[in-house]
Each structure stands twice: as structure tokens, then as C-alpha cells.
Coordinates of C-alpha atoms and ligand atoms in Angstrom, one line a residue:
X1 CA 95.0 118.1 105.5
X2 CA 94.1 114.4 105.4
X3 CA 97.2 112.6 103.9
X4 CA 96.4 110.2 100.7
X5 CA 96.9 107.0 101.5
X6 CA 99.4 104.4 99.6
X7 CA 99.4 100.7 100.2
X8 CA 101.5 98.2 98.5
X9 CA 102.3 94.8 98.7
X10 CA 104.5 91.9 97.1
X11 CA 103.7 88.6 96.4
X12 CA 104.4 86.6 99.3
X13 CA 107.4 83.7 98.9
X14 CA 107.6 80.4 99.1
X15 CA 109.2 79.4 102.1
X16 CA 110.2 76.3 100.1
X17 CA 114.3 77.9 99.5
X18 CA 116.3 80.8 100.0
X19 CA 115.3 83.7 98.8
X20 CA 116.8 84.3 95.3
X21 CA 117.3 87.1 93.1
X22 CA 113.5 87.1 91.1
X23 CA 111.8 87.7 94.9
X24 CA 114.6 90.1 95.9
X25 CA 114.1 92.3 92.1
X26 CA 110.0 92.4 93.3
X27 CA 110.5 93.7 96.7
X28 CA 113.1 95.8 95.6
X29 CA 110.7 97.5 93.0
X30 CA 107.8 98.2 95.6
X31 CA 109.9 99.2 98.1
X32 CA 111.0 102.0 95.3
X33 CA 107.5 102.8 94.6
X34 CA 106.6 102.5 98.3
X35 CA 109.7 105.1 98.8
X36 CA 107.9 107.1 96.0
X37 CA 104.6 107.6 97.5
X38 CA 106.5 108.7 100.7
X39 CA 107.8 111.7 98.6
X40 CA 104.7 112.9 97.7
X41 CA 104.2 113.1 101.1
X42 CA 101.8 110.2 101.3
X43 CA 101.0 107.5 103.8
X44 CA 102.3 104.4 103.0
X45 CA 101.7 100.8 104.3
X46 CA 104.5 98.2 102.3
X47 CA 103.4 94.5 102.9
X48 CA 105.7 91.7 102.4
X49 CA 106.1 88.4 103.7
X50 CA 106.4 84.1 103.0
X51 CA 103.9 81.7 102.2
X52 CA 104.5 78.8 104.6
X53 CA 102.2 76.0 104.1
X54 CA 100.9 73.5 101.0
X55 CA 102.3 70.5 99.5
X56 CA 105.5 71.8 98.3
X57 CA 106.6 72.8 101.5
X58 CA 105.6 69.8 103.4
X59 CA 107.6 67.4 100.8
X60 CA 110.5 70.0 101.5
X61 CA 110.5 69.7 105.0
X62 CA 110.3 65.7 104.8
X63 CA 113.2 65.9 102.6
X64 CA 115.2 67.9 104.9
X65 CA 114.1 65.1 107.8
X66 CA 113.0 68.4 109.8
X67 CA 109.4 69.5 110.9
X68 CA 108.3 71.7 108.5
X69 CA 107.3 74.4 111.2
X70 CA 110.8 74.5 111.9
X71 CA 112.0 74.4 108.1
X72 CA 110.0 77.6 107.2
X73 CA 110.8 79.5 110.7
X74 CA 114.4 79.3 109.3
X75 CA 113.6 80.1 105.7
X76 CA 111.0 83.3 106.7
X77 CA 114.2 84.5 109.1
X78 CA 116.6 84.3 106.1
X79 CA 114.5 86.3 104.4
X80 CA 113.9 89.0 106.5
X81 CA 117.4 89.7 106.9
X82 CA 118.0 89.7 103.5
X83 CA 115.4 92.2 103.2
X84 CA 117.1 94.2 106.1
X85 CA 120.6 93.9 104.2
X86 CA 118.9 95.3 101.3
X87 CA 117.0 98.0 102.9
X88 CA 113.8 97.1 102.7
X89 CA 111.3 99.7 104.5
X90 CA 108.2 97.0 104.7
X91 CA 105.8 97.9 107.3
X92 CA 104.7 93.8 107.8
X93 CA 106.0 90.9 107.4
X94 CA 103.2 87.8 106.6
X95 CA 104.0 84.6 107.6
X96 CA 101.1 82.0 106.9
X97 CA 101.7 80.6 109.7
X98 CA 101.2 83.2 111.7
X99 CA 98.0 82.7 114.4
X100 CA 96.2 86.0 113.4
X101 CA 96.4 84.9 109.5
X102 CA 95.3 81.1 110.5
X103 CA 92.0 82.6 112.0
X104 CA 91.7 85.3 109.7
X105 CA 91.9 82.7 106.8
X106 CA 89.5 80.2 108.9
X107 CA 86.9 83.1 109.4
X108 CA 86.4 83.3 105.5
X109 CA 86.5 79.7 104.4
X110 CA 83.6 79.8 106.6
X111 CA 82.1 83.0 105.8
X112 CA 82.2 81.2 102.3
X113 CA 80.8 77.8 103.1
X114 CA 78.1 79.4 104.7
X115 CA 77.2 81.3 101.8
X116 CA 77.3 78.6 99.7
X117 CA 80.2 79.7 97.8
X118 CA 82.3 76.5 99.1
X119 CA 80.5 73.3 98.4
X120 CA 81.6 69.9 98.6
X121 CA 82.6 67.3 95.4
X122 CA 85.3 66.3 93.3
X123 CA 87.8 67.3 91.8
X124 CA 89.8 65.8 89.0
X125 CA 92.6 67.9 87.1
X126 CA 96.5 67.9 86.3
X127 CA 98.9 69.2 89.6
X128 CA 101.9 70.7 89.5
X129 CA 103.5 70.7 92.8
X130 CA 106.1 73.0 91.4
X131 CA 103.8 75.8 90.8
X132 CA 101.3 74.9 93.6
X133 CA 98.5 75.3 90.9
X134 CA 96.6 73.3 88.3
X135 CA 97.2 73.2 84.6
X136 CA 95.8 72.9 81.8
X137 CA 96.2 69.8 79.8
X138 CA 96.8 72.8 76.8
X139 CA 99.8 74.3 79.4
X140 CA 101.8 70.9 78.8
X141 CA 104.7 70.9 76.7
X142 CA 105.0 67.3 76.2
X143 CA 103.3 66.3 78.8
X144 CA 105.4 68.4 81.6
X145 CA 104.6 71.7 83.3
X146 CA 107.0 73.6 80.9
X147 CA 108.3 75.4 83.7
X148 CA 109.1 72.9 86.3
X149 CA 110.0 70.1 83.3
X150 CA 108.1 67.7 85.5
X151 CA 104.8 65.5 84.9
X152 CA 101.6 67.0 86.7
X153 CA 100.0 64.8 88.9
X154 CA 96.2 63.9 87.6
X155 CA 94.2 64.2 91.2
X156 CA 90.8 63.4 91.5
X157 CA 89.8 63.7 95.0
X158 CA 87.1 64.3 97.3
X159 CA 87.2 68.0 97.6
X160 CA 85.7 71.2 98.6
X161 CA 85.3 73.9 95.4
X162 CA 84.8 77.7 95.1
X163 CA 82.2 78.4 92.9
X164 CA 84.9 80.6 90.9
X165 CA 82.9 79.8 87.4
X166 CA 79.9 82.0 89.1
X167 CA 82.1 85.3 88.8
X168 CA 83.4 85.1 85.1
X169 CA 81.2 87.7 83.8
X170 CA 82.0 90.0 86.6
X171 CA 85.6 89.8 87.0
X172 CA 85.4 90.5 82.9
X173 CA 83.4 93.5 83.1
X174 CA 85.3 94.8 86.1
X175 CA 88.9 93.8 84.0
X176 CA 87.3 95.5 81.0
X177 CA 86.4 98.8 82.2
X178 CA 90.2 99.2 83.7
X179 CA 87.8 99.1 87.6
X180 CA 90.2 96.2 88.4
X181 CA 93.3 97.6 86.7
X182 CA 95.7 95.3 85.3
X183 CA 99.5 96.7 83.5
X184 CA 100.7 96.6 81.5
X185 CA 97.8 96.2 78.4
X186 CA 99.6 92.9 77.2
X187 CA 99.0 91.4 80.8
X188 CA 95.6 92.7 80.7
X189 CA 94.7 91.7 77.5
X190 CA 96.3 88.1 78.1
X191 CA 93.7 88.0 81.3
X192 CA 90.7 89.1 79.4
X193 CA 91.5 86.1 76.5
X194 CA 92.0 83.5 79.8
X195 CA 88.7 84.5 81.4
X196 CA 86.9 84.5 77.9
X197 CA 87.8 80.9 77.6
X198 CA 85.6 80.1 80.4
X199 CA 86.6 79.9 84.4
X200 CA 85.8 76.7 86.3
X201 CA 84.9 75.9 89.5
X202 CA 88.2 75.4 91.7
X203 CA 89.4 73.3 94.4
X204 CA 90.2 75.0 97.3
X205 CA 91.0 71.9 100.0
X206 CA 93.2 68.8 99.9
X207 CA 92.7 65.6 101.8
X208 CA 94.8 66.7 105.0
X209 CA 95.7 62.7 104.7
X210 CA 97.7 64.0 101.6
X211 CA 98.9 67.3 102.5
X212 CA 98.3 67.6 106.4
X213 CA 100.7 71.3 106.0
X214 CA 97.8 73.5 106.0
X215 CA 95.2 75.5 107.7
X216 CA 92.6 73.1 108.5
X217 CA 88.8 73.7 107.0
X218 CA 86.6 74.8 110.0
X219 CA 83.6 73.3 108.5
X220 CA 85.5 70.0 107.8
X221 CA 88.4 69.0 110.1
X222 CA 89.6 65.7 107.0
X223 CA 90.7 68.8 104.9
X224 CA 93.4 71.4 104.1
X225 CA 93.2 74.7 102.9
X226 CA 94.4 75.1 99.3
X227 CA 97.9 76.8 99.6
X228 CA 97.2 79.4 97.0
X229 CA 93.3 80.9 98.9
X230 CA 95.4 80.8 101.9
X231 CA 98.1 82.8 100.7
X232 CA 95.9 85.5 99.0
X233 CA 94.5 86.2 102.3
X234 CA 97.9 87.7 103.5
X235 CA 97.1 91.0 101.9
X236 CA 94.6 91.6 104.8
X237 CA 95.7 90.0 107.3
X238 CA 98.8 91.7 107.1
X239 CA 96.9 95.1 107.7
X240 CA 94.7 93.6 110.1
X241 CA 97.4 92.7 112.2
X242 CA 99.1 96.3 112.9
X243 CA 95.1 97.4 113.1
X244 CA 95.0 98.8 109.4
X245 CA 93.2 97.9 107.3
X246 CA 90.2 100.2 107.4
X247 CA 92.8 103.3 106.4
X248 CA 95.1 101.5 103.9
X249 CA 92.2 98.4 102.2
X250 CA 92.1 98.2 99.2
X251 CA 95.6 97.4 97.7
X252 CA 96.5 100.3 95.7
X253 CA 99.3 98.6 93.5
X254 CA 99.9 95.0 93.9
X255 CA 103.1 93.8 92.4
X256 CA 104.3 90.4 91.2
X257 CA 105.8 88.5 87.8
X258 CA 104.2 87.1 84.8
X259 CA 104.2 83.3 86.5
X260 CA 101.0 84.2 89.2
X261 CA 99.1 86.7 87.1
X262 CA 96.3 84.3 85.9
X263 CA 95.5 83.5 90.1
X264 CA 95.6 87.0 91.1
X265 CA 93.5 88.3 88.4
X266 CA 90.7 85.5 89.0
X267 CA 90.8 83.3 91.9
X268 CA 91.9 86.6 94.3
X269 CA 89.5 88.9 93.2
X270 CA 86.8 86.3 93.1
X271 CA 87.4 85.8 96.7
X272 CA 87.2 89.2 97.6
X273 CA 84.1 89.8 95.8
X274 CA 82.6 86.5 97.3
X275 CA 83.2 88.5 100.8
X276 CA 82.3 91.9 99.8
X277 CA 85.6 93.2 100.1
X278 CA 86.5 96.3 97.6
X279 CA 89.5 95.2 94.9
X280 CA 92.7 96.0 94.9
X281 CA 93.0 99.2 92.6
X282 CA 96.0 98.4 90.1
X283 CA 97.7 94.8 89.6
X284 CA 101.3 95.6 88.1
X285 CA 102.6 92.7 86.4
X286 CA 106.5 93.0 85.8
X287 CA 109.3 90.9 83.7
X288 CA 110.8 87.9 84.6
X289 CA 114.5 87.4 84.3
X290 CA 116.8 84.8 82.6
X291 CA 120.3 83.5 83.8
X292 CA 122.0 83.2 79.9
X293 CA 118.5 82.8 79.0
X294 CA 117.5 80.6 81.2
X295 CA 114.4 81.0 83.5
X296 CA 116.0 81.2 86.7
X297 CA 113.6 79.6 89.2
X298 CA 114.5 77.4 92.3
X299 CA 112.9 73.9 90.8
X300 CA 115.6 74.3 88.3
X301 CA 118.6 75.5 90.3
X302 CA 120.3 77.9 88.4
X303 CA 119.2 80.8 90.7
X304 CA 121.6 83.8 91.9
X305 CA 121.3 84.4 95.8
X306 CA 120.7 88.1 96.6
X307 CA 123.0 87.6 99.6
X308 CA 125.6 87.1 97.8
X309 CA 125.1 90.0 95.6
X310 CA 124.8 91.9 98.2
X311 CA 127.3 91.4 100.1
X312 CA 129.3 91.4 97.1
X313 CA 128.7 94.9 96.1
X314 CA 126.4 96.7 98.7
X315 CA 122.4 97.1 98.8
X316 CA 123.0 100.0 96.8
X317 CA 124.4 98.8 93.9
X318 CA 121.9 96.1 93.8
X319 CA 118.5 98.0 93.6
X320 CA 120.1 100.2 91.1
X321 CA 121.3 97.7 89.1
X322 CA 118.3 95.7 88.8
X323 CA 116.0 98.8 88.4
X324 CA 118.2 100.7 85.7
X325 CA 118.9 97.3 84.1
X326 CA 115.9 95.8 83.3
X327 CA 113.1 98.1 81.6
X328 CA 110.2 97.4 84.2
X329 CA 107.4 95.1 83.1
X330 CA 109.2 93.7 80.4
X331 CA 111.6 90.2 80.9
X332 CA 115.4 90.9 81.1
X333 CA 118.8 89.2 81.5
X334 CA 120.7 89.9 84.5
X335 CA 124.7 89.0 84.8
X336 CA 127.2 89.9 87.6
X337 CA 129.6 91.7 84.6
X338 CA 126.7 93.8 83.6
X339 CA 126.5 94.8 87.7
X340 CA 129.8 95.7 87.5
X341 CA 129.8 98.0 84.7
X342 CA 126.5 99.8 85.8
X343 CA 128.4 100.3 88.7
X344 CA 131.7 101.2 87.8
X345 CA 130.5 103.2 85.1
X346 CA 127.5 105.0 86.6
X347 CA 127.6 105.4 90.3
X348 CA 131.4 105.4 91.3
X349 CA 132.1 107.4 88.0
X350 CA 129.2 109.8 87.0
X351 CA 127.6 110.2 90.7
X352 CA 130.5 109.3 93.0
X353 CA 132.8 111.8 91.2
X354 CA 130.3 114.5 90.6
X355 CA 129.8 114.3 94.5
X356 CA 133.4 114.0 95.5
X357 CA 134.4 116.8 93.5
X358 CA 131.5 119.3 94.1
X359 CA 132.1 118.5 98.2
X360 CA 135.8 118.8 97.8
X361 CA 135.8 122.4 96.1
X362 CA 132.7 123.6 98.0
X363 CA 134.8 122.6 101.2
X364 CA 137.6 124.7 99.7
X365 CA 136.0 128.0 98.4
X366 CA 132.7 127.9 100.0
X367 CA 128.9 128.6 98.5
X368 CA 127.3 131.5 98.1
X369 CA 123.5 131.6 97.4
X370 CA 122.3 132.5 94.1
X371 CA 119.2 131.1 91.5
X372 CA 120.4 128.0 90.1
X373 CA 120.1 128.1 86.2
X374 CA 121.6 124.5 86.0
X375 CA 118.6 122.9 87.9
X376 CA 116.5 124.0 84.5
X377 CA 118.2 120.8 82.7
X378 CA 116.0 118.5 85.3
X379 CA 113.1 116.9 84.2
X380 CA 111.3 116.8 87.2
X381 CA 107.7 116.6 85.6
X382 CA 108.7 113.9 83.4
X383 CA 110.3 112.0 86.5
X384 CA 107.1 112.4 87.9
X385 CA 105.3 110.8 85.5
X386 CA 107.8 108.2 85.1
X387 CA 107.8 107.2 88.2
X388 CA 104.2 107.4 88.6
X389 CA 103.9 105.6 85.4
X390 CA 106.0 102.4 86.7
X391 CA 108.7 103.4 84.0
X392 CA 111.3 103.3 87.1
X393 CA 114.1 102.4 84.9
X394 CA 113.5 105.4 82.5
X395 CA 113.2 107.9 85.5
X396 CA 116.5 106.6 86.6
X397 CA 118.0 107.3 82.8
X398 CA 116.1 111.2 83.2
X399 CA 117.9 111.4 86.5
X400 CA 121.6 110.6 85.2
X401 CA 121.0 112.7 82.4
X402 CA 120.8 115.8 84.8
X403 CA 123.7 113.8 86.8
X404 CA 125.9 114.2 83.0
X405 CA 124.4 117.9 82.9
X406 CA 125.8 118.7 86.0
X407 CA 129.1 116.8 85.5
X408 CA 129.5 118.9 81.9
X409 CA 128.5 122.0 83.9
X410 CA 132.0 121.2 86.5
X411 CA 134.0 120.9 83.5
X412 CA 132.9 124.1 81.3
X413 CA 132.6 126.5 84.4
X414 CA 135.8 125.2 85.6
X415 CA 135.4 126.4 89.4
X416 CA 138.8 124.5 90.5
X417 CA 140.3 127.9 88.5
X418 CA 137.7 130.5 89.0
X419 CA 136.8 129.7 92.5
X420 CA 133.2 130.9 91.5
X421 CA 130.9 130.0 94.8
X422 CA 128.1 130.6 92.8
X423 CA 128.7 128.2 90.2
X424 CA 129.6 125.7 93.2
X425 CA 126.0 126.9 94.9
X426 CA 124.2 125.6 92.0
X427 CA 126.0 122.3 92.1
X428 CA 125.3 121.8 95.1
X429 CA 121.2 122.7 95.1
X430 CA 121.7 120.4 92.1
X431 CA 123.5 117.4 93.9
X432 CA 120.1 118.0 96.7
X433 CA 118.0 117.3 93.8
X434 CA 119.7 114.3 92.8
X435 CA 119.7 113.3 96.3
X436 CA 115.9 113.1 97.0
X437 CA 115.3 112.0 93.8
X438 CA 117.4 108.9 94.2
X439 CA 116.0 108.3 97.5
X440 CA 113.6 105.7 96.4
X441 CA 116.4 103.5 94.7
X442 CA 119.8 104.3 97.0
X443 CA 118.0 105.3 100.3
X444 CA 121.8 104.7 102.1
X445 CA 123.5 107.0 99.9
X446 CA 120.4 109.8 99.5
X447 CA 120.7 110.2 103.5
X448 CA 124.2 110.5 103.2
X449 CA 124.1 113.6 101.6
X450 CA 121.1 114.9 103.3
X451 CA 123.8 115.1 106.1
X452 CA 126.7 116.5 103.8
X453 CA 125.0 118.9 101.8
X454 CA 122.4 120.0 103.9
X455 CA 118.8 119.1 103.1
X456 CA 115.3 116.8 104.0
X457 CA 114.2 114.1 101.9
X458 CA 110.4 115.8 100.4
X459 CA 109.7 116.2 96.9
X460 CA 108.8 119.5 97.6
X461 CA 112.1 120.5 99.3
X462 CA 113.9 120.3 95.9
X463 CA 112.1 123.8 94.9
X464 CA 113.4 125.3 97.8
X465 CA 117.1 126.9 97.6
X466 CA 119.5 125.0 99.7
X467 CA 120.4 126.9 103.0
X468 CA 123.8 127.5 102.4
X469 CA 126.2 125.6 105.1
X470 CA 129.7 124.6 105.6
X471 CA 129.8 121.2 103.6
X472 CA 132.5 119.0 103.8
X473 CA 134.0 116.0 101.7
X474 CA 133.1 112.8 103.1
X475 CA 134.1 108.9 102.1
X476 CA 133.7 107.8 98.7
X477 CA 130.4 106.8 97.8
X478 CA 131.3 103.9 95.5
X479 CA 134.8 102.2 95.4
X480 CA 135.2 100.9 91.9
X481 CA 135.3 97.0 91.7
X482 CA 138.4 96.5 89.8
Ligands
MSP501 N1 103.8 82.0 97.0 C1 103.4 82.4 95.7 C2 102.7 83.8 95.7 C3 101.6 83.9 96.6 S1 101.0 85.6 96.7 C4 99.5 85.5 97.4 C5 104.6 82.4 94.8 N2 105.8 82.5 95.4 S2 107.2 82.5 94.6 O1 108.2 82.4 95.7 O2 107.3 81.6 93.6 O3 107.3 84.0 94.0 C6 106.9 84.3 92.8 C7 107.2 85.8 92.5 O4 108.6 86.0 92.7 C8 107.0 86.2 91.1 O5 105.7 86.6 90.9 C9 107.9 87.4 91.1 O6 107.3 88.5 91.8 C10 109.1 86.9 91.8 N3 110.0 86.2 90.9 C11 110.4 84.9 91.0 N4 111.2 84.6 89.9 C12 111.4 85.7 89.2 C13 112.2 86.0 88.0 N5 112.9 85.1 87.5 N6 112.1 87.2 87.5 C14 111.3 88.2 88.1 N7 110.6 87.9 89.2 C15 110.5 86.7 89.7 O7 104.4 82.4 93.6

């Protein structure tokens, strides 16, 4: 049987800082759902990556007194190895720098020129470098970008625009009839009102006197690609590179934060209907999070690295953490305390010790094979739907309810006393449950026990019994941070 396909991809990072938390939570999240789809024994293709070029960068770079070739090759390697300390199981990693994304990028600007699409004028609107994009003089809070508190720039230029106005009524109809999905409905709704006020026609090139850190226009060597239509192109290229993109195009879930929804839902889509590409199926649009309230972003500086979490407190405590602790798609406040206590609390003290003490007395008095009557307490259709529903941080609360089941079960059957294998059998085809279910969020850990206890990491192996094996008590899972 033909497997169903799954592709996912983040937005790609600015290459303009270290990675910080907000970049870490989104990759964190698809690489959960990527983990997902592999359960249900799909295909999957994860893309990830770093957005190199534009203004920002450039100004950076000069900063810095370094090339900025040199900057971002040193900012796109930090990130990959935070994204290997986290365990990260991308398939590609984009850099916009990379040749085969240059020429894929240059192959379309001129697909577009040549279909009219691209034409040349001018171009006069408010900047801000901060978010690479142009406002609205209605998006100033007294006269600054309210999220980078800094004026805009007013740019009128000599400039080459995408007829973007052209696909208004499309993009609505499409957005409207959930063919170009957007989630949650506030998101979607928020797009609909944005289009409705009217699209314009966009620049998509700077004066490469201005910003020279960009792919060049092939039709006009004086100009720069727009950072932003360059950076979209990523989700192909990065297929089109491992020789892809026929099985895996079109995107089925596309994941990012509240700040880039408005470009993805218009410009992006506009693009790829401009070059008769199919759209992505589902954009999935989830919180941002606050330091004490705060917006944490890198213009303002008040940003928590992910590196330091990590190696703080392990990969694993980090992806729980931030997918129990922040319901997904809505904004959240994230704090090193609350880290602590999810961890202390939940996985050193409800899984850690459930597994500790279920490996210790099954070394002891052995299993014996019976039906498991505990397993009845999972919710595994509901965890299904969760999970296929983005509601990861409620699946996670539906799995440590079962992980409290089981825990109550230890403590009425007492089998330290009883020495009953059978009650110790269904804790153990319990603890394989809890295993492959937790997979997606503490891969480490979930392949730890597939070793102790005995099993493979399929949704459909939780139904079958667990082969009944000499298991043996292993390391503690989670040390408590005291
Ligand atoms: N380079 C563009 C995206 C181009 S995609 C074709 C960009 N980069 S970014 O580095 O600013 O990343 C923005 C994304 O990082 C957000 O959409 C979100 O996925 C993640 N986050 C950044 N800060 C965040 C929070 N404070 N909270 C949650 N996610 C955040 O925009």
C-alpha cells in the first residue's frame, strides 16, 4: 500500500541572532506533529532552515565589522546544533543562501516578469527594518512599529512590484471556502477582514545600491530580491533539493506565530498561484509568548536562549515543557520556575517513578501475560483527535491522566506485597503505551524504554500485547532539580 504522504515545514529564521526560545517552541511543535504523522505510519518530509539575506542582515553584518556571508554561516551553524541538542528529526535544512535556492528563486522572478506579473515603478510606503515588511501607517502606535518601538522608514524608490492586488478576490474565495486552510478561526477570520480591506500591489526589489545582501533580479542586475519573496521560496526549494517535491508538494501544515500570518496568507499564496503551483493545504498559526509579559523578540533583547535551557535541563524537559505549558495556538508566558515544576512534578515524579518502580518489581517477580484491563482508562481515540486536531498540549494532559491511572493502579494492587505478575504485565503493556505515545514529545526517553520494556514505536503496536521479556531497571529518567 502506497504510504500517505506528510510534509511540514517551519518558518525559516532570521539569521540576524541566535536562535531564541520563540524559533526553538515552533520547531519543537512540528517536529512533534512531524513525529505524529510517522506514527500513523506515514511519510514525512520536516523542512526547516534560516533566512540569510535582506536589509536587516546586511546592517547586522556591518555592525559586527564581518562579511555578512560569514556572519550568517555562523549563525545557520548555531542553529543547527541547537536543533540537534534538541532533537530535531528535520529532513532539510534551507539556507537562502544556498546555490540551488538562489537559482530556484531566480528562475521564478523571471517566470514572473515574463508573465507580466513583475512590472517595473515605484514604490512609496513606511519600512520597518525590524520586521523586514511594510506597515501600515494604521499599524503605528505613535508613529513606531509597535513591535520593534522604532520609526518606519518612508521609502519611495524605483522598484519592481507583484501585481499582488490582481489576486484579492481569489485568495478570498480560496480562504473562505477553508481550500486554503487557515487555524485557528480567529486567525482566519483576522485574514479574511485584512484582505477585505483591499490588497495592493507590493514591492518585491530594493535598489541593490541600498541593500546589495540579496539575490539579484535576473531581468535587472541594479536590483535585489525582496527578502520576504525570497524566503517564501524555501518551502520548495528545500524539497527540490533532496529531489522531492513531486511526492511531498504541496505543504500539508505550515506552522509559524501570529507576527508573519498576514505575508503567508497573501503574498505566499499569491506567488504560488502566479506560478501555478498547488497551495499549501493547512496554515497553523500558534501563540506567541511573553517574558513577564513582555513580547520576547530579539529587537528588544529580553529573549531566553534555548541553549541554555537545554543544557540546563535536557531536550526532554524542554519540548515537554513548552508543549504541556502553553495551550497551542493561543499566547502564553513561559518562566524557568514554571520549567521546573512541570518537571519536577510531572516527569521525575508521575512518569519517572511510575517507570522506576514498575521496572524495579517486574525485574524482581517477573510478568506473566494476561489481557490488560488497566489499558481501558486510555483515551486513545481522543489522543488521536487531539493530536490530529493541534490540541498537543491537551493530548499530553489525556496522556498523564492514564500515567495517574496507572500510578493509582501500583498503589491499590499493591504488587510490592502480592507479587502478582499479572498486575505487573498490565503495567508494563501500559508503560508501552505511554512510551509510543510520548514519542512525538520525549523521543530520547520513548526509545529508552522501547529497549527496557520491550517494544517498536507504531501506533498500531500499542494494540498488540507486549511479548513478555526479562525487563530490567535502568537509570533514572529524570533527576529532580532541587
Ligand atoms: N524570516 C521570517 C520568516 C520567513 S518564512 C518564509 C521570520 N523570521 S523570525 O526569525 O522572526 O521568526 C518568526 C517566527 O519565530 C514566528 O512566526 C514564530 O514561529 C517564531 N517565534 C518568534 N518569536 C516567538 C514568540 N515570542 N513566541 C512564539 N513564537 C515565536 O519572521
Amino acid at each position: 500500500m502506497v504510504k500517505k504522504k506528510f510534509y511540514i515545514t517551519t518558518p525559516i529564521y532570521y539569521a540576524n541572532a541566535s536562535i531564541h526560545l520563540g524559533g526553538a517552541y515552533t520547531t519543537i511543535a512540528a517536529d512533534v506533529l512531524a513525529r505524529w504523522h510517522k506514527l500513523l505510519g506515514e511519510e514525512v518530509f520536516f523542512l526547516t532552515g534560516t533566512d540569510e539575506h535582506g536589509q536587516k542582515i546586511q546592517e547586522t553584518a556591518e555592525k559586527e565589522g564581518v562579511k555578512p556571508k560569514e556572519f550568517v554561516d555562523k549563525i545557520a551553524n548555531e542553529f543547527k546544533d541547537a536543533f540537534k541538542m534538541l532533537n530535531i528529526s528535520n529532513d532539510n535544512f534551507v539556507r537562502t543562501t544556498d546555490k540551488i535556492h538562489e537559482e530556484e528563486v531566480k528562475k521564478i522572478l523571471q517566470e514572473l516578469y515574463d508573465k507580466k506579473i513583475i512590472y517595473k515603478g515605484y514604490y512609496e510606503a513606511y519600512y520597518c527594518v525590524g520586521c523586514e515588511q511594510y506597515l501600515n501607517e494604521t499599524d503605528l502606535v505613535d508613529g513606531k512599529c509597535p513591535l520593534h518601538k522604532r520609526e518606519p522608514e518612508l521609502r519611495k524608490e524605483e522598484s519592481y512590484l507583484f501585481k499582488l492586488s490582481s489576486f484579492q478576490d481569489k485568495l478570498l474565495k480560496l480562504i473562505k471556502t477553508g481550500k486554503y486552510c487557515i487555524l485557528p478561526e480567529a486567525r482566519r477570520k483576522e485574514v479574511i477582514d485584512f484582505i477585505e480591506g483591499g490588497l495592493k500591489d507590493i514591492s518585491i526589489s530594493r535598489l541593490k545600491k541600498k541593500v546589495y545582501w540579496g539575490i539579484e533580479l535576473p531581468f535587472d542586475k541594479e536590483h535585489t530580491c525582496f527578502v520576504w519573496v525570497d524566503a517564501f521560496w524555501n518551502y520548495l526549494t528545500g524539497l527540490i533539493e533532496k529531489k522531492k517535491f513531486d511526492k511531498f508538494w504541496p505543504a500539508n501544515v505550515q506552522l509559524m506565530a501570529k507576527d508573519i500570518i498576514r505575508v503567508h496568507a497573501t503574498i505566499w499564496p499569491a506567488l504560488l498561484l502566479a506560478t501555478e503551483n498547488k497551495l499549501p493545504e493547512t496554515l497553523f498559526v500558534h501563540g506567541y509568548f511573553t517574558i513577564d509579559g513582555q513580547k520576547m523578540s530579539k529587537s528588544l533583547g529580553n529573549v531566553i536562549s534555548p541553549i541554555y535551557l537545554t543544557e540546563k535541563y535536557g531536550a526532554e524537559s524542554v519540548r515537554y515543557y513548552l508543549m504541556r505549558n502553553i495551550p497551542f495556538g493561543q499566547d502564553g508566558d513561559v518562566s524557568e520556575k514554571a520549567l521546573i515544576e512541570r518537571h519536577n512534578n510531572e516527569l521525575a515524579n508521575k512518569l519517572g517513578n511510575l517507570i522506576s518502580r514498575v521496572s524495579t518489581l517486574a525485574e524482581k517477580y517477573g510478568i506473566e501475560k494476561c489481557e490488560n484491563k488497566l489499558i481501558q482508562k486510555l483515551k486513545l481515540k481522543e489522543i488521536e483527535n487531539l493530536m490530529n486536531n493541534f490540541e498537543l498540549d491537551k493530548a499530553l494532559n489525556e496522556i498523564f491522566a492514564f500515567i495517574d491511572a496507572c500510578n493509582e493502579y501500583v498503589q491499590n494492587k499493591k504488587p510490592w506485597e502480592t507479587q502478582d505478575k499479572k498486575v505487573l504485565y498490565e503495567l508494563c503493556d501500559s508503560i508501552k503505551a505511554i512510551g509510543i505515545l510520548l514519542w512525538p514529545f520525549i523521543p530520547n526517553v520513548s526509545e529508552k524504554l522501547t529497549k527496557q520494556f520491550g517494544f517498536k514505536i507504531t501506533l498500531k503496536e500499542i494494540e498488540k500485547p507486549l511479548k513478555v521479556s526479562k525487563i530490567k531497571k535502568e537509570e533514572i529518567l529524570f533527576r529532580k532539580i532541587g
